[in-house]
Tab-separated table of C-alpha atoms and ligand atoms in Angstrom:
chain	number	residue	atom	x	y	z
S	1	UNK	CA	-11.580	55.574	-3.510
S	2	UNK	CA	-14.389	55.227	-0.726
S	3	UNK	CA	-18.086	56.355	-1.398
S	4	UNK	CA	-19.544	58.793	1.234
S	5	UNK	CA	-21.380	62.142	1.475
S	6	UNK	CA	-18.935	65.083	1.437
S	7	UNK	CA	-21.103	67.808	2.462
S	8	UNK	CA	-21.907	66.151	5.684
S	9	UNK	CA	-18.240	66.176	7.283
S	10	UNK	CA	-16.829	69.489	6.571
S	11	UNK	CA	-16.912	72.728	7.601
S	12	UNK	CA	-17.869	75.465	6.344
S	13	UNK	CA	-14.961	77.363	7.136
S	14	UNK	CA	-12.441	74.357	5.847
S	15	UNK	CA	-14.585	74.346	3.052
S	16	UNK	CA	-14.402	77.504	1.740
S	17	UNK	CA	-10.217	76.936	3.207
S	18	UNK	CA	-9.869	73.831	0.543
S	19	UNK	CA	-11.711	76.113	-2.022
S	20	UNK	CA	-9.581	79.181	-2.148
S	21	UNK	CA	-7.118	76.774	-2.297
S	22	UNK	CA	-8.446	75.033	-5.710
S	23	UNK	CA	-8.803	71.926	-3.993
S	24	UNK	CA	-11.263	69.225	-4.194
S	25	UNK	CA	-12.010	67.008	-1.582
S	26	UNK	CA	-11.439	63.928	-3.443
S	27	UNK	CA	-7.962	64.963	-2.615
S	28	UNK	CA	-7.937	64.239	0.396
S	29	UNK	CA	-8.158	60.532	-0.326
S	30	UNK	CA	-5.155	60.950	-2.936
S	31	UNK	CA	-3.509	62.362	0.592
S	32	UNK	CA	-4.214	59.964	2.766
S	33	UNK	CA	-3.006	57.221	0.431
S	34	UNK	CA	0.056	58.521	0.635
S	35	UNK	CA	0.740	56.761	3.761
S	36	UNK	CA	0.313	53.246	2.854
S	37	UNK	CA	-2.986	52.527	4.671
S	38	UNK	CA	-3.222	48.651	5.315
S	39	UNK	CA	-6.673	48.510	3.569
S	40	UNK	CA	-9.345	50.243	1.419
S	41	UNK	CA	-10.200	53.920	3.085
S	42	UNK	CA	-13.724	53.884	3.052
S	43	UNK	CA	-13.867	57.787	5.348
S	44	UNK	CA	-12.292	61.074	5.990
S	45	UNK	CA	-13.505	63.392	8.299
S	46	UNK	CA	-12.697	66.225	10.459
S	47	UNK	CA	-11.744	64.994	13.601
S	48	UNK	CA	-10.643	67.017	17.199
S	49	UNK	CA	-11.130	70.890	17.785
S	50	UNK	CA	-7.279	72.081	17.408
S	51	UNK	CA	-6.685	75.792	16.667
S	52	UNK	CA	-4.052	75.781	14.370
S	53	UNK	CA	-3.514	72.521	11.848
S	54	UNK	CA	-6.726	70.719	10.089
S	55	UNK	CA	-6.941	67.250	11.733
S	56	UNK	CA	-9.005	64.275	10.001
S	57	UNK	CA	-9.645	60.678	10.870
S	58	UNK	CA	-9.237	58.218	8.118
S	59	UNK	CA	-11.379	55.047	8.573
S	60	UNK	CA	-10.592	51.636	6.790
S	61	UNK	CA	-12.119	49.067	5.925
S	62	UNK	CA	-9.814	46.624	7.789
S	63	UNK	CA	-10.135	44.771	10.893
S	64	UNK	CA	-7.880	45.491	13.971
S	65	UNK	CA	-6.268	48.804	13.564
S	66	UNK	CA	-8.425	50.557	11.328
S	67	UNK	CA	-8.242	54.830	12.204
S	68	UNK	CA	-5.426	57.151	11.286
S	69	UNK	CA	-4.786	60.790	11.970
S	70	UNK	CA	-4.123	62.892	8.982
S	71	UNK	CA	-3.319	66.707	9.729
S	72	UNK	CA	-2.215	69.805	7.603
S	73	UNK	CA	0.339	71.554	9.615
S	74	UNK	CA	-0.345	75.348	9.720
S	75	UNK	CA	2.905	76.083	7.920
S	76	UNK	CA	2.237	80.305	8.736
S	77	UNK	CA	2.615	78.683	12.481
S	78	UNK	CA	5.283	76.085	12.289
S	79	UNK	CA	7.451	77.517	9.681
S	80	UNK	CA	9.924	74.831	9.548
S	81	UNK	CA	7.827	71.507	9.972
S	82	UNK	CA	10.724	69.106	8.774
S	83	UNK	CA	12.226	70.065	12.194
S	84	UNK	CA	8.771	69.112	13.932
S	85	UNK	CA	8.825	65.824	12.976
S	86	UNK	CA	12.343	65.192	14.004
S	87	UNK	CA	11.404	66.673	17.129
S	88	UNK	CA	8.494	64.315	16.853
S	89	UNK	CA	10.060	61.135	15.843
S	90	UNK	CA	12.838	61.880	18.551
S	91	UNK	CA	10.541	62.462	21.303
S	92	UNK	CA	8.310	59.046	20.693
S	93	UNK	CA	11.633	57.400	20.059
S	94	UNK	CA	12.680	57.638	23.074
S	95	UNK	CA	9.850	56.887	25.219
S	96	UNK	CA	9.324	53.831	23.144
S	97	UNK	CA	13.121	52.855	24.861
S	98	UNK	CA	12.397	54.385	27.986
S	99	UNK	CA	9.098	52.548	28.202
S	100	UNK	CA	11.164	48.997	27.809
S	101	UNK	CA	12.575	49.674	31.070
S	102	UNK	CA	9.783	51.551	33.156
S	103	UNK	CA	7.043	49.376	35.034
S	104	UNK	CA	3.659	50.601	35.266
S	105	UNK	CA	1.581	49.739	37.815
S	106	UNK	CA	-0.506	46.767	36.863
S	107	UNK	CA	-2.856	46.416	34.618
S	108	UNK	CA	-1.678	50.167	33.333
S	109	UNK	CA	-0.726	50.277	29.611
S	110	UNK	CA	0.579	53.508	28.155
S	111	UNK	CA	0.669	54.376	24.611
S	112	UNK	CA	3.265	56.221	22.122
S	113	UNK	CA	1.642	57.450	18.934
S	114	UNK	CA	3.506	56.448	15.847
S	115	UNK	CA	4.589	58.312	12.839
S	116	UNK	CA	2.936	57.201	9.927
S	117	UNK	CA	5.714	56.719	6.464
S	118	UNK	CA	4.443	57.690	3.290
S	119	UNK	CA	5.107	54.936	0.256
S	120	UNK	CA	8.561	56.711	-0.254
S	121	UNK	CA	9.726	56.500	3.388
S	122	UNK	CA	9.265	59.821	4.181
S	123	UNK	CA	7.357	61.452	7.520
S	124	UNK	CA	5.509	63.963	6.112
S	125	UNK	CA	4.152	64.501	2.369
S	126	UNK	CA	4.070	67.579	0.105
S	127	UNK	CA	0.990	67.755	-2.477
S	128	UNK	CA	1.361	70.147	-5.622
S	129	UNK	CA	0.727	73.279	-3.979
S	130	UNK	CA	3.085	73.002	-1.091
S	131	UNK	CA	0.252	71.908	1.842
S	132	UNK	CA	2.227	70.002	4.512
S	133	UNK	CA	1.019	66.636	5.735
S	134	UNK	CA	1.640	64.057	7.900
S	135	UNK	CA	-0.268	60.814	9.390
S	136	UNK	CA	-0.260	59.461	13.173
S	137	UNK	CA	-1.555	56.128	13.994
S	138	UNK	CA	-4.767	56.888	16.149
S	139	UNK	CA	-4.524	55.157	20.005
S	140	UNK	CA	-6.827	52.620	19.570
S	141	UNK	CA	-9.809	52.192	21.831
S	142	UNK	CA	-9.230	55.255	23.461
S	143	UNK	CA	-10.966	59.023	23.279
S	144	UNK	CA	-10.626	62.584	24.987
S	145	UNK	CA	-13.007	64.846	26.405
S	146	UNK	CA	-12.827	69.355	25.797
S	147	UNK	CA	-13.728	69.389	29.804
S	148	UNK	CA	-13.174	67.173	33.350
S	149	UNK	CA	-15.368	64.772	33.827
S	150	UNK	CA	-15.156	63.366	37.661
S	151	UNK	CA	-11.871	63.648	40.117
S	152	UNK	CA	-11.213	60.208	38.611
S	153	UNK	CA	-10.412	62.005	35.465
S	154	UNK	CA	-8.826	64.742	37.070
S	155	UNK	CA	-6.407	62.891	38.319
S	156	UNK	CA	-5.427	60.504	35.692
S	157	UNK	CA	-4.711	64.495	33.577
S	158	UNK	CA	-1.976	64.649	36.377
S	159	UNK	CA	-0.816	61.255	36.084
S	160	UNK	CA	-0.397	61.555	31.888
S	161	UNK	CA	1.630	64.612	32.240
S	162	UNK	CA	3.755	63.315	34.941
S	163	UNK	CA	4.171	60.264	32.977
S	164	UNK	CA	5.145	62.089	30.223
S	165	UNK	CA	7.664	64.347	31.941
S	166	UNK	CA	9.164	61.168	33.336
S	167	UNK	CA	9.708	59.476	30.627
S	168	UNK	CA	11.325	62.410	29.022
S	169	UNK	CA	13.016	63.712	31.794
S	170	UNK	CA	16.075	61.426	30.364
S	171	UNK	CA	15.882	63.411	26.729
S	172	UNK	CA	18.887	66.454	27.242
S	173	UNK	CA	16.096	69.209	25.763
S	174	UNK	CA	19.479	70.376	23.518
S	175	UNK	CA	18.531	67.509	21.020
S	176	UNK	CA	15.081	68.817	19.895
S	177	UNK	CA	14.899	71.764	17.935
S	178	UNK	CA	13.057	75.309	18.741
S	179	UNK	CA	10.210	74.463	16.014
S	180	UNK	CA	7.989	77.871	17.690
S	181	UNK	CA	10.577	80.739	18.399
S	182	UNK	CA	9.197	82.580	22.078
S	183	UNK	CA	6.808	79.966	22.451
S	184	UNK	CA	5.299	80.674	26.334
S	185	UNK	CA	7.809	83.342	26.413
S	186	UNK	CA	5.286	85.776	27.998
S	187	UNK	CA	7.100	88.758	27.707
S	188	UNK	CA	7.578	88.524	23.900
S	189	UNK	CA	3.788	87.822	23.747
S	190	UNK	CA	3.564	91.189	25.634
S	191	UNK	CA	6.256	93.282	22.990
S	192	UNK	CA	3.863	91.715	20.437
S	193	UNK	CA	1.062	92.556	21.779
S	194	UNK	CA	2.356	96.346	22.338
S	195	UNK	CA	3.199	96.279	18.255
S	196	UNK	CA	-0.140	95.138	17.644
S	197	UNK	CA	-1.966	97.671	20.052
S	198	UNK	CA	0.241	100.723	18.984
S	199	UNK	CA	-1.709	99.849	14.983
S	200	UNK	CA	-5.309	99.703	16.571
S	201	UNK	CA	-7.674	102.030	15.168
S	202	UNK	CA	-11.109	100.647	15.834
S	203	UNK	CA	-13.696	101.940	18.831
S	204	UNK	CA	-12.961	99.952	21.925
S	205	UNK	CA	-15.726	98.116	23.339
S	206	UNK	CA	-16.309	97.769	27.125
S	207	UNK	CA	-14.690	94.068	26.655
S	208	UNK	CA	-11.636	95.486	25.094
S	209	UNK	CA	-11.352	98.203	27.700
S	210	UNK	CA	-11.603	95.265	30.286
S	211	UNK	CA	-8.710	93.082	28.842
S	212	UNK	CA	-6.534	96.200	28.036
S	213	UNK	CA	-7.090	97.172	31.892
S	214	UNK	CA	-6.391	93.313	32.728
S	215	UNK	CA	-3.141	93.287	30.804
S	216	UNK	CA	-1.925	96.747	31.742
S	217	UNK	CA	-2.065	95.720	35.786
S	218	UNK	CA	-0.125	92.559	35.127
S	219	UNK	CA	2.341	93.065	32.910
S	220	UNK	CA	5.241	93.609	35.259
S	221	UNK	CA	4.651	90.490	36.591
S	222	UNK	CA	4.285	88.526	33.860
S	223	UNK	CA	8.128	88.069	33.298
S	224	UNK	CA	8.304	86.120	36.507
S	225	UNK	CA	9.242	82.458	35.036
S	226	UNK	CA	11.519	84.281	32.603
S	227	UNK	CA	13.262	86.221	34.715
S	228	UNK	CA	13.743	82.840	37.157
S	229	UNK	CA	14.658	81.370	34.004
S	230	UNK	CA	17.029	83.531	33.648
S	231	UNK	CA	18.510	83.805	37.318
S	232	UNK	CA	19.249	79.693	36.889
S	233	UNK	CA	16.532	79.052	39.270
S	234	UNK	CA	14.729	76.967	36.538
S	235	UNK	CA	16.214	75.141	34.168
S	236	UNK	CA	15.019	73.896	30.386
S	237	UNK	CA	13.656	70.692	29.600
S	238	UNK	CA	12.027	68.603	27.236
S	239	UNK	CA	8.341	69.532	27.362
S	240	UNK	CA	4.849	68.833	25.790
S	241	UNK	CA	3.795	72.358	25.174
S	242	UNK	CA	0.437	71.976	24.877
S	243	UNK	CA	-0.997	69.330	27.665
S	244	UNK	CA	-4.763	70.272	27.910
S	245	UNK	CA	-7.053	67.642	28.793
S	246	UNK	CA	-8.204	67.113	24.804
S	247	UNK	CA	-4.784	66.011	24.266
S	248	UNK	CA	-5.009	63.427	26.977
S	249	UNK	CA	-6.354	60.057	26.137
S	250	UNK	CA	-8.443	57.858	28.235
S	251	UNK	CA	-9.253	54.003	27.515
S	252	UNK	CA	-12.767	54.087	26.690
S	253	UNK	CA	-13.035	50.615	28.718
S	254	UNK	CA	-10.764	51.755	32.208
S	255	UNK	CA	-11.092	55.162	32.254
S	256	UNK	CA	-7.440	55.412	33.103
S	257	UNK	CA	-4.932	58.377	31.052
S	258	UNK	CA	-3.149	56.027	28.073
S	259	UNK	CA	-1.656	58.706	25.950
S	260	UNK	CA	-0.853	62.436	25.361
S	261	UNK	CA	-0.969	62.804	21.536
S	262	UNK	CA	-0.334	66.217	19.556
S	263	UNK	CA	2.795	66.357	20.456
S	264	UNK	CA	3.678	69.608	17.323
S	265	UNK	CA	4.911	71.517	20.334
S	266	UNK	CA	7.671	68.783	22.186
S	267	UNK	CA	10.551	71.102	22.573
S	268	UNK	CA	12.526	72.738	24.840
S	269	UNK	CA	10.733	74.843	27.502
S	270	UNK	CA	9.766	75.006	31.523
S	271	UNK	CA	8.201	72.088	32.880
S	272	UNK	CA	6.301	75.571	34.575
S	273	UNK	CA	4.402	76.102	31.122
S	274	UNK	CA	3.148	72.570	30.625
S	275	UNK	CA	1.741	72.407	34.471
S	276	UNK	CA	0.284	75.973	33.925
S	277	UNK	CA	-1.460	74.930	30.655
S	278	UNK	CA	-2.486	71.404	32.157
S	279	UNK	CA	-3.865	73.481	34.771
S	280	UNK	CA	-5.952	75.918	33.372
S	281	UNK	CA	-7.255	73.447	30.929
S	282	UNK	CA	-8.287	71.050	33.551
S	283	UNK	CA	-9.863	73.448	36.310
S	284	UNK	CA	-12.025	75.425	33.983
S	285	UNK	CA	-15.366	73.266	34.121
S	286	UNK	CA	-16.974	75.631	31.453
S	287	UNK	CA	-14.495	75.056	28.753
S	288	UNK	CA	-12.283	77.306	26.942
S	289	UNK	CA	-14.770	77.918	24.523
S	290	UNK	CA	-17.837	78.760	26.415
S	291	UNK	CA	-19.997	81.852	25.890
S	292	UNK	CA	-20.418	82.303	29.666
S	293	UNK	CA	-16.875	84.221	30.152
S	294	UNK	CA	-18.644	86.141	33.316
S	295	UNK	CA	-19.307	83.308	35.646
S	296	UNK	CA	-15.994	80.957	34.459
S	297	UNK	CA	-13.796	79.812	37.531
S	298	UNK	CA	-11.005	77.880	38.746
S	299	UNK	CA	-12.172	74.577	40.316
S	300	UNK	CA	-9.595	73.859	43.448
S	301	UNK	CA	-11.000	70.363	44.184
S	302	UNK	CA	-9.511	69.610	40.299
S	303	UNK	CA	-6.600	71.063	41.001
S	304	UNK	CA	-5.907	69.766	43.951
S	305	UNK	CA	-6.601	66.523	42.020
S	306	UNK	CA	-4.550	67.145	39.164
S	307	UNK	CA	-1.411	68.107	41.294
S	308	UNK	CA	-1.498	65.085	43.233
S	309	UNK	CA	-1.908	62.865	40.011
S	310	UNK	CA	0.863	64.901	38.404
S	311	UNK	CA	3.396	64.485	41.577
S	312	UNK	CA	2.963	60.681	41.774
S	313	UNK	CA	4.996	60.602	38.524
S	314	UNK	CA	6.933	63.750	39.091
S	315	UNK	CA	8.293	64.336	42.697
S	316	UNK	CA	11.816	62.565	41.924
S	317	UNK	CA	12.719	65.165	39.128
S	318	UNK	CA	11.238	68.342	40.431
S	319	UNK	CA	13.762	70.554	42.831
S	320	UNK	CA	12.735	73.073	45.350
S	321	UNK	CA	13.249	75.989	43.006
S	322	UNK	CA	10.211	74.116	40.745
S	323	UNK	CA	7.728	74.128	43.644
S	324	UNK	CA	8.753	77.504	44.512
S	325	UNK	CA	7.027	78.622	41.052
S	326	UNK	CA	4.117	76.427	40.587
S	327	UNK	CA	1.561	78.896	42.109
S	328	UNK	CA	2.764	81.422	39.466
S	329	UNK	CA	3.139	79.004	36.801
S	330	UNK	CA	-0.877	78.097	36.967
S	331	UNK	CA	-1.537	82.092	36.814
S	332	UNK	CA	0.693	83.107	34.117
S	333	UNK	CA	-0.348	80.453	31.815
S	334	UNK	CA	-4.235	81.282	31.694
S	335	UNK	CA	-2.875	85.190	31.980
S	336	UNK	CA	-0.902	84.348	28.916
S	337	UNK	CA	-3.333	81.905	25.935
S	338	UNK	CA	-6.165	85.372	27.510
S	339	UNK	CA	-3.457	87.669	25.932
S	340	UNK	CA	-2.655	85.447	22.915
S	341	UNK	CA	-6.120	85.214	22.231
S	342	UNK	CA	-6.985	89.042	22.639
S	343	UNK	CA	-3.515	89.918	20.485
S	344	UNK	CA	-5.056	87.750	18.166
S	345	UNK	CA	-8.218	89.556	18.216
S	346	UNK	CA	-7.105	92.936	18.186
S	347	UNK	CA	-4.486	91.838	14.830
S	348	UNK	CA	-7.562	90.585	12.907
S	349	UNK	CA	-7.288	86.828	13.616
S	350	UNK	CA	-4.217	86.062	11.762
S	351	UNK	CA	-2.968	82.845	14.276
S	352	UNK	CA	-5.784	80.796	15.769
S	353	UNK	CA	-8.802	79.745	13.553
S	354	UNK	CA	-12.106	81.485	14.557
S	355	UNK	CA	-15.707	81.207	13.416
S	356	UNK	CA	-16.746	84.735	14.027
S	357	UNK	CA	-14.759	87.890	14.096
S	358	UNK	CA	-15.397	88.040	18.333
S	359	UNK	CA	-14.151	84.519	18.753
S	360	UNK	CA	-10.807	85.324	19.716
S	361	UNK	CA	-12.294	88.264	22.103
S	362	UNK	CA	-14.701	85.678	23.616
S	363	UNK	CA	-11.462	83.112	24.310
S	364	UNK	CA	-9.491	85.904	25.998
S	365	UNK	CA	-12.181	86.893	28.423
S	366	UNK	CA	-12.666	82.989	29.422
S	367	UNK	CA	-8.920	82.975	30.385
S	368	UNK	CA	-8.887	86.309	32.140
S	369	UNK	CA	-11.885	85.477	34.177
S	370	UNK	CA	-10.045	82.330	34.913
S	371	UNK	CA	-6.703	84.027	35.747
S	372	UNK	CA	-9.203	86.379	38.023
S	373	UNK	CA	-10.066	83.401	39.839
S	374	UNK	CA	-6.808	82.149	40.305
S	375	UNK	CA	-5.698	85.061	41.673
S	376	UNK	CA	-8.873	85.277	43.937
S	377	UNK	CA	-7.671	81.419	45.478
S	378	UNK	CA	-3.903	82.158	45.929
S	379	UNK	CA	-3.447	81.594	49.277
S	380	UNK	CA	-5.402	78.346	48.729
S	381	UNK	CA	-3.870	76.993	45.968
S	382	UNK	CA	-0.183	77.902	47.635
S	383	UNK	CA	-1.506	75.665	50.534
S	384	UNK	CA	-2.508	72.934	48.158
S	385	UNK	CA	1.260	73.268	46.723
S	386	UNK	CA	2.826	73.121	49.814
S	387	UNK	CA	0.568	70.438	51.324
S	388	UNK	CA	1.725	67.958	48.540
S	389	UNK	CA	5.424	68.610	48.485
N	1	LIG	C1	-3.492	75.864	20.181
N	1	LIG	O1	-4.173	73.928	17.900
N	1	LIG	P1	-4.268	73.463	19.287
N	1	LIG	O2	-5.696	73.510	19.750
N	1	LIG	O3	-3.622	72.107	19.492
N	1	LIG	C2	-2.159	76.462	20.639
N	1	LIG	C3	-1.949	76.208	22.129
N	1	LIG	C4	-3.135	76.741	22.926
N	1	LIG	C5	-4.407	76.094	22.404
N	1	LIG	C6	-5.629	76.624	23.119
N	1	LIG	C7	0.894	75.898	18.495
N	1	LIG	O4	-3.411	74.457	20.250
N	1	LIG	O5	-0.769	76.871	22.561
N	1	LIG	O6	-2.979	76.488	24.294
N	1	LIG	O7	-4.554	76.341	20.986
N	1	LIG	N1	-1.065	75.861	19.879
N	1	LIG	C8	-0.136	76.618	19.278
N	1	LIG	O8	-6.699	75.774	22.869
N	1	LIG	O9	-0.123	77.838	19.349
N	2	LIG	MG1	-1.662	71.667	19.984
């Protein structure tokens, strides 16, 4: 058991999470051993800003390869997480093969994150009160950043998605399982939403009055990838699901895109949803999480970027009908994690972790001033679209 100061690395909020949960943190030592580290663990701490699961790095004390990633899986989110990591082990799988036969340009390498077994072969362990766990070997000497840094970075974002996409363009989507029912289904984020709203009681600030006005206009609209979805003009593939830049790792010594790790959400989906979230991750300068919401914007130059990045991996497996939606596909994903987040808010923030009671309400304004400057560029951003095609 390592030696280090407890207090120092945790939240308050995880905290008080591990307490109501008559946990100690020596436990999560007894956790991570589960997974046969290769030395002595000498640290644990929180690691990442993710929304949902609790992440940790696990440092030991040997030389090489000495990080892991340790995560609780949110099991009120991913109700059955067996099926995760099969998706999970499936998905790296086959990259892995894929890679065997794929040349990079030189002096490229990319990355596949490895599940971690515990001592009795399993992917994922169960402690006495049911927590779910599982360990991912960490990309070594790599890191991400919340926010763009330079074009440079901008477009490597493009190339690791379209990297991605390409090397599981090959995986029929029918083999992974649907671990997140209506996942970027944005009309059954809308009938939720309309549940939640017909329950709410409380005095409606002027923010509230703004997103309910900013839902209310573009809710007719907001079935367009569905509805093209379900018209044949897209079709379902294997996708990331959740492709913002934090998720994107960069060699801390080239600078160049290695890896896309958390990959929880690899299922079948729109190629549409992962471009839209890659997008409205990557053009928002300020962050999803700044307290600015009124001056947030789209930056074109980054998209413009990104796109071009994206397409140098992706133009031999997207058809006509996919460029035909992109524009859209950008809009309706910040449209859609700004109504997420305000359901959220309005239903007492029972899905995404939040520090304050206004968190959620703070998110969803950053994405509908975003989606409000997407919609102020559309004629630009078409152009961009079409120029690259
Ligand atoms: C959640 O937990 P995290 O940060 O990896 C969410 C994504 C959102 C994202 C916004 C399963 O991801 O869909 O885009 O927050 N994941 C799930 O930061 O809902
Ligand atoms: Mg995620």
């Amino acid at each position: 058991m390592g030696t280090f100061d407890h207090d120092a690395f945790f939240s308050i909020e995880y905290l008080m999470d591990l307490n109501t949960r008559g946990k100690t943190l020596g436990n999560l030592f007894t956790v991570a051993e589960q997974f046969k580290p290769s030395g002595r663990i000498t640290d644990i701490r929180e690691f990442g800003n993710g929304n949902i699961n609790n992440t940790f790095l696990v440092t030991m004390d040997t030389k090489g390869e000495n990080h892991f990633i340790l995560q609780r899986i949110n099991t009120q989110v991913f109700r059955q997480p067996e099926l995760v990591m099969l998706n999970m082990r499936m998905a790296t799988e086959h990259i892995r093969k894929r890679l065997q036969t794929t040349s990079l340009s030189s002096g490229r390498r990319w990355e596949v994150p490895s599940v971690l077994l515990t001592k009795g072969g399993r992917d994922h362990w169960l402690d006495s009160d049911g927590s779910f766990w599982r360990a991912i070997s960490f990309i070594d000497n790599s890191r991400s950043f919340d926010t763009i840094k330079d074009i440079e970075h901008a477009r490597e974002v493009g190339y690791a998605l379209g990297m991605f996409h390409h090397l599981l363009s090959d995986l029929p989507p029918d083999r992974l399982a649907d671990t997140l029912k209506g996942f970027h289904i944005t009309p059954l984020y809308l009938q939720h939403y309309d549940e939640v709203l017909a329950k709410y009681s409380a005095v409606k600030s002027p923010e509230v009055n703004y997103c309910l006005q900013f839902v209310c206009e573009r809710s007719a609209w907001a079935h367009v990838l569905e509805n093209a979805r379900a018209q044949g003009r897209l079709r379902i593939r294997t996708i990331h699901g959740d492709p913002k830049v934090n998720n994107i790792m960069m060699d801390i010594d080239t600078g160049q895109a290695i890896s896309i790790v958390d990959l929880d959400t690899v299922k079948p989906g729109l190629v549409h949803y992962d471009i839209g979230d890659c997008l409205r991750s990557g053009c928002n300068p300020m962050g999803e999480e700044t307290e600015q919401w009124e001056i947030v914007h789209f930056d074109i130059d980054l998209c413009r970027t990104i796109l071009q990045g994206y397409l140098s991996m992706a133009i031999g497996f997207l058809t006509e009908n996919d460029f035909e939606y992109l524009y859209d596909s950008i809009r309706l994903i910040a449209f859609e994690l700004g109504l997420r987040f305000f359901t959220d808010y309005l239903e007492g923030n029972v899905y995404f972790k939040v520090t304050s009671p206004e968190h959620n309400l703070a998110r969803a304004l950053v994405q509908f001033k975003l989606t409000e400057s997407i919609e102020s560029q559309a004629k630009t951003i078409s152009n961009i679209i079409q120029g690259i095609r």
